[in-house]
PDB file of C-alpha atoms in Angstrom:
ATOM      1  CA  MET A   1      -1.614   0.692   2.224  1.00 42.00           C
ATOM      2  CA  ALA A   2      -4.779   0.622   4.276  1.00 38.00           C
ATOM      3  CA  ARG A   3      -5.379   3.356   6.848  1.00 41.00           C
ATOM      4  CA  SER A   4      -7.535   1.339   9.234  1.00 39.00           C
ATOM      5  CA  ALA A   5      -5.075   0.760  12.069  1.00 46.00           C
ATOM      6  CA  ASN A   6      -3.259   3.450  14.053  1.00 53.00           C
ATOM      7  CA  HIS A   7      -0.189   1.237  14.304  1.00 76.00           C
ATOM      8  CA  GLU A   8       0.014  -0.016  10.760  1.00 92.00           C
ATOM      9  CA  LEU A   9       3.351  -1.476   9.704  1.00 93.00           C
ATOM     10  CA  LEU A  10       4.637  -1.459   6.155  1.00 95.00           C
ATOM     11  CA  ASN A  11       6.942  -4.339   5.322  1.00 93.00           C
ATOM     12  CA  GLU A  12       9.224  -5.282   2.460  1.00 93.00           C
ATOM     13  CA  ALA A  13       6.242  -6.160   0.263  1.00 94.00           C
ATOM     14  CA  ASP A  14       5.312  -2.437   0.399  1.00 95.00           C
ATOM     15  CA  PHE A  15       8.776  -1.003  -0.250  1.00 96.00           C
ATOM     16  CA  ALA A  16       8.702  -1.073  -4.061  1.00 95.00           C
ATOM     17  CA  ARG A  17       5.443   0.869  -4.014  1.00 96.00           C
ATOM     18  CA  LEU A  18       6.866   3.441  -1.591  1.00 96.00           C
ATOM     19  CA  PHE A  19       9.692   4.230  -3.997  1.00 96.00           C
ATOM     20  CA  LEU A  20       7.972   3.733  -7.354  1.00 95.00           C
ATOM     21  CA  GLU A  21       5.051   5.959  -6.369  1.00 96.00           C
ATOM     22  CA  ASP A  22       7.250   8.569  -4.655  1.00 96.00           C
ATOM     23  CA  ILE A  23       5.312   8.218  -1.400  1.00 97.00           C
ATOM     24  CA  PRO A  24       6.341  11.063   0.935  1.00 98.00           C
ATOM     25  CA  LEU A  25       8.435   9.726   3.809  1.00 98.00           C
ATOM     26  CA  LEU A  26       8.624  11.277   7.258  1.00 98.00           C
ATOM     27  CA  ASP A  27      12.105  10.547   8.597  1.00 98.00           C
ATOM     28  CA  VAL A  28      12.207  10.952  12.398  1.00 98.00           C
ATOM     29  CA  ARG A  29      15.931  10.146  12.717  1.00 98.00           C
ATOM     30  CA  ALA A  30      18.317  12.776  14.051  1.00 98.00           C
ATOM     31  CA  PRO A  31      19.623  15.312  11.502  1.00 98.00           C
ATOM     32  CA  VAL A  32      23.123  13.781  11.598  1.00 98.00           C
ATOM     33  CA  GLU A  33      21.672  10.444  10.488  1.00 97.00           C
ATOM     34  CA  PHE A  34      19.650  12.103   7.731  1.00 98.00           C
ATOM     35  CA  ARG A  35      22.727  13.908   6.422  1.00 97.00           C
ATOM     36  CA  HIS A  36      24.570  10.588   6.337  1.00 96.00           C
ATOM     37  CA  GLY A  37      21.932   9.028   4.065  1.00 96.00           C
ATOM     38  CA  ALA A  38      18.396   9.815   2.974  1.00 96.00           C
ATOM     39  CA  PHE A  39      15.812   8.885   0.364  1.00 96.00           C
ATOM     40  CA  PRO A  40      14.652  11.350  -2.319  1.00 93.00           C
ATOM     41  CA  CYS A  41      11.057  11.542  -1.019  1.00 95.00           C
ATOM     42  CA  ALA A  42      12.082  11.872   2.641  1.00 98.00           C
ATOM     43  CA  THR A  43      11.673  14.900   4.869  1.00 98.00           C
ATOM     44  CA  ASN A  44      13.583  14.970   8.140  1.00 98.00           C
ATOM     45  CA  ILE A  45      11.525  16.090  11.127  1.00 98.00           C
ATOM     46  CA  PRO A  46      13.390  14.426  13.990  1.00 98.00           C
ATOM     47  CA  LEU A  47      12.067  13.074  17.253  1.00 98.00           C
ATOM     48  CA  LEU A  48      15.466  13.818  18.831  1.00 98.00           C
ATOM     49  CA  GLU A  49      17.870  16.520  17.744  1.00 98.00           C
ATOM     50  CA  ASP A  50      21.542  15.524  17.451  1.00 98.00           C
ATOM     51  CA  ASP A  51      22.515  16.567  20.988  1.00 98.00           C
ATOM     52  CA  GLU A  52      19.454  14.865  22.486  1.00 98.00           C
ATOM     53  CA  ARG A  53      20.211  11.666  20.571  1.00 97.00           C
ATOM     54  CA  GLU A  54      23.782  11.764  21.850  1.00 97.00           C
ATOM     55  CA  GLN A  55      22.602  12.143  25.459  1.00 98.00           C
ATOM     56  CA  VAL A  56      20.112   9.293  25.113  1.00 97.00           C
ATOM     57  CA  GLY A  57      22.764   7.077  23.518  1.00 96.00           C
ATOM     58  CA  LYS A  58      25.183   7.648  26.380  1.00 97.00           C
ATOM     59  CA  VAL A  59      22.528   6.819  28.969  1.00 98.00           C
ATOM     60  CA  TYR A  60      21.567   3.715  26.989  1.00 96.00           C
ATOM     61  CA  LYS A  61      25.165   2.449  27.126  1.00 97.00           C
ATOM     62  CA  GLN A  62      25.595   3.293  30.808  1.00 98.00           C
ATOM     63  CA  ALA A  63      22.191   2.507  32.315  1.00 98.00           C
ATOM     64  CA  GLY A  64      20.188   0.575  29.723  1.00 96.00           C
ATOM     65  CA  ARG A  65      17.076   0.879  27.607  1.00 94.00           C
ATOM     66  CA  ASP A  66      14.592   1.966  30.274  1.00 96.00           C
ATOM     67  CA  ALA A  67      16.797   4.794  31.537  1.00 97.00           C
ATOM     68  CA  ALA A  68      17.422   5.974  27.977  1.00 96.00           C
ATOM     69  CA  LEU A  69      13.699   5.937  27.195  1.00 96.00           C
ATOM     70  CA  ALA A  70      12.942   7.901  30.365  1.00 97.00           C
ATOM     71  CA  LEU A  71      15.574  10.505  29.462  1.00 98.00           C
ATOM     72  CA  GLY A  72      14.202  10.772  25.923  1.00 97.00           C
ATOM     73  CA  HIS A  73      10.714  11.417  27.270  1.00 97.00           C
ATOM     74  CA  ARG A  74      12.080  14.085  29.627  1.00 97.00           C
ATOM     75  CA  LEU A  75      14.024  15.780  26.823  1.00 98.00           C
ATOM     76  CA  VAL A  76      11.040  15.753  24.465  1.00 98.00           C
ATOM     77  CA  SER A  77       8.186  16.856  26.679  1.00 97.00           C
ATOM     78  CA  GLY A  78       5.992  19.898  27.153  1.00 97.00           C
ATOM     79  CA  SER A  79       6.351  22.566  24.477  1.00 97.00           C
ATOM     80  CA  THR A  80       9.191  20.656  22.763  1.00 98.00           C
ATOM     81  CA  LYS A  81       6.940  17.639  22.286  1.00 98.00           C
ATOM     82  CA  ASP A  82       4.064  19.883  21.194  1.00 98.00           C
ATOM     83  CA  GLN A  83       6.231  21.564  18.551  1.00 98.00           C
ATOM     84  CA  ARG A  84       7.556  18.280  17.155  1.00 98.00           C
ATOM     85  CA  LEU A  85       4.052  16.845  17.041  1.00 98.00           C
ATOM     86  CA  ALA A  86       2.803  20.004  15.308  1.00 98.00           C
ATOM     87  CA  ASN A  87       5.591  19.715  12.700  1.00 98.00           C
ATOM     88  CA  TRP A  88       4.735  16.054  12.022  1.00 98.00           C
ATOM     89  CA  SER A  89       1.048  16.907  11.858  1.00 98.00           C
ATOM     90  CA  ASP A  90       1.712  19.708   9.340  1.00 98.00           C
ATOM     91  CA  PHE A  91       3.738  17.288   7.224  1.00 98.00           C
ATOM     92  CA  TYR A  92       0.957  14.699   7.357  1.00 98.00           C
ATOM     93  CA  HIS A  93      -1.720  17.236   6.367  1.00 97.00           C
ATOM     94  CA  ARG A  94       0.386  18.225   3.347  1.00 98.00           C
ATOM     95  CA  HIS A  95       1.063  14.528   2.552  1.00 98.00           C
ATOM     96  CA  PRO A  96      -1.824  12.349   3.794  1.00 97.00           C
ATOM     97  CA  ASN A  97      -0.415   9.291   2.002  1.00 96.00           C
ATOM     98  CA  ALA A  98       2.931   9.544   3.846  1.00 97.00           C
ATOM     99  CA  ALA A  99       4.733   6.855   5.829  1.00 97.00           C
ATOM    100  CA  LEU A 100       7.199   7.333   8.680  1.00 97.00           C
ATOM    101  CA  TYR A 101      10.404   5.636   9.733  1.00 97.00           C
ATOM    102  CA  CYS A 102      13.493   5.869  11.919  1.00 97.00           C
ATOM    103  CA  PHE A 103      16.768   3.971  11.590  1.00 97.00           C
ATOM    104  CA  ARG A 104      15.572   0.425  12.331  1.00 94.00           C
ATOM    105  CA  GLY A 105      11.832   0.995  12.632  1.00 80.00           C
ATOM    106  CA  GLY A 106      12.055   0.806  16.388  1.00 87.00           C
ATOM    107  CA  GLN A 107      11.486   3.120  19.305  1.00 92.00           C
ATOM    108  CA  ARG A 108      11.647   6.519  17.661  1.00 96.00           C
ATOM    109  CA  SER A 109       9.200   5.777  14.859  1.00 96.00           C
ATOM    110  CA  LYS A 110       6.931   3.842  17.266  1.00 96.00           C
ATOM    111  CA  ILE A 111       6.824   6.842  19.595  1.00 96.00           C
ATOM    112  CA  ALA A 112       6.132   9.263  16.724  1.00 97.00           C
ATOM    113  CA  GLN A 113       3.398   6.978  15.368  1.00 97.00           C
ATOM    114  CA  GLN A 114       1.842   6.691  18.842  1.00 96.00           C
ATOM    115  CA  TRP A 115       1.887  10.446  19.491  1.00 97.00           C
ATOM    116  CA  LEU A 116       0.340  11.084  16.075  1.00 97.00           C
ATOM    117  CA  ALA A 117      -2.326   8.444  16.751  1.00 96.00           C
ATOM    118  CA  GLU A 118      -3.143  10.175  20.048  1.00 96.00           C
ATOM    119  CA  ALA A 119      -3.607  13.372  18.003  1.00 96.00           C
ATOM    120  CA  GLY A 120      -6.008  11.556  15.663  1.00 96.00           C
ATOM    121  CA  ILE A 121      -3.540  10.938  12.828  1.00 96.00           C
ATOM    122  CA  SER A 122      -3.028   7.446  11.475  1.00 96.00           C
ATOM    123  CA  ILE A 123       0.249   7.100   9.594  1.00 97.00           C
ATOM    124  CA  PRO A 124       1.916   3.804   8.702  1.00 97.00           C
ATOM    125  CA  ARG A 125       5.383   3.016  10.023  1.00 97.00           C
ATOM    126  CA  VAL A 126       8.049   1.255   7.976  1.00 97.00           C
ATOM    127  CA  ALA A 127       9.102  -2.016   9.604  1.00 95.00           C
ATOM    128  CA  GLY A 128      12.882  -2.131   9.719  1.00 96.00           C
ATOM    129  CA  GLY A 129      13.147   1.611   8.985  1.00 97.00           C
ATOM    130  CA  TYR A 130      15.890   3.221   6.926  1.00 97.00           C
ATOM    131  CA  LYS A 131      18.161   0.219   7.257  1.00 97.00           C
ATOM    132  CA  SER A 132      15.584  -2.179   5.823  1.00 96.00           C
ATOM    133  CA  MET A 133      14.553   0.121   2.947  1.00 97.00           C
ATOM    134  CA  ARG A 134      18.190   0.744   2.034  1.00 96.00           C
ATOM    135  CA  ARG A 135      18.873  -3.002   2.003  1.00 95.00           C
ATOM    136  CA  PHE A 136      15.777  -3.492  -0.206  1.00 96.00           C
ATOM    137  CA  LEU A 137      17.063  -0.926  -2.730  1.00 95.00           C
ATOM    138  CA  ILE A 138      20.574  -2.385  -2.793  1.00 92.00           C
ATOM    139  CA  ASN A 139      19.162  -5.890  -3.339  1.00 91.00           C
ATOM    140  CA  SER A 140      16.789  -4.580  -6.015  1.00 89.00           C
ATOM    141  CA  ILE A 141      19.749  -3.265  -7.972  1.00 85.00           C
ATOM    142  CA  ALA A 142      22.236  -6.035  -7.229  1.00 80.00           C
ATOM    143  CA  PHE A 143      20.090  -8.991  -8.365  1.00 73.00           C
ATOM    144  CA  PRO A 144      19.296  -7.756 -11.898  1.00 73.00           C
ATOM    145  CA  VAL A 145      22.861  -6.549 -12.451  1.00 69.00           C
ATOM    146  CA  ALA A 146      24.350  -9.828 -11.226  1.00 69.00           C
ATOM    147  CA  ASN A 147      22.128 -11.811 -13.593  1.00 74.00           C
ATOM    148  CA  THR A 148      22.511  -9.660 -16.691  1.00 77.00           C
ATOM    149  CA  PRO A 149      25.258 -10.376 -19.188  1.00 80.00           C
ATOM    150  CA  LEU A 150      27.229  -7.214 -19.799  1.00 77.00           C
ATOM    151  CA  LEU A 151      28.794  -6.141 -23.071  1.00 80.00           C
ATOM    152  CA  ILE A 152      31.658  -3.676 -23.077  1.00 84.00           C
ATOM    153  CA  LEU A 153      31.756  -1.679 -26.255  1.00 86.00           C
ATOM    154  CA  GLY A 154      34.793   0.410 -27.073  1.00 89.00           C
ATOM    155  CA  GLY A 155      36.101   2.302 -30.049  1.00 89.00           C
ATOM    156  CA  LYS A 156      37.277   5.625 -31.365  1.00 92.00           C
ATOM    157  CA  THR A 157      34.979   8.592 -31.660  1.00 91.00           C
ATOM    158  CA  GLY A 158      32.985   8.360 -34.862  1.00 90.00           C
ATOM    159  CA  SER A 159      33.440   4.591 -35.241  1.00 90.00           C
ATOM    160  CA  GLY A 160      29.663   3.859 -34.996  1.00 88.00           C
ATOM    161  CA  LYS A 161      29.413   2.648 -31.411  1.00 86.00           C
ATOM    162  CA  THR A 162      25.920   4.070 -30.998  1.00 83.00           C
ATOM    163  CA  ARG A 163      24.593   1.979 -33.902  1.00 80.00           C
TER     164      ARG A 163
END
């Protein structure tokens, strides 16, 4: 994972390495999403808190993407933005090999990556986000299991099953 570009994207070819090497993951999803599902090496430092995400979602449904983005920028501005950026920066300085993601690798992680880049921090973003990494893990397990003959061994205790 090269660090040359401020807007580096990690794709499925990088996913095995992320998990096998326990790369620290910065999860910028809302806490409710993190509680619903998370990876072992992930730390949740959200761009939007649950109530902010809910507000943005409602505006998105009613008025569209641009209005939702504008609201998000209003909600996370000034000292709120500074604090979130400081939290991400602290995480990065503790884990300089980290990668970041949101749910689908879209707006939230792009914004976090951009703000960090503006602060002089280059951190790769996971293309497809949580959804894509989860699908990768499910497929990684499903393929070998589906193509492996299984043997069911049964018997009474002490009958030598272990041998």
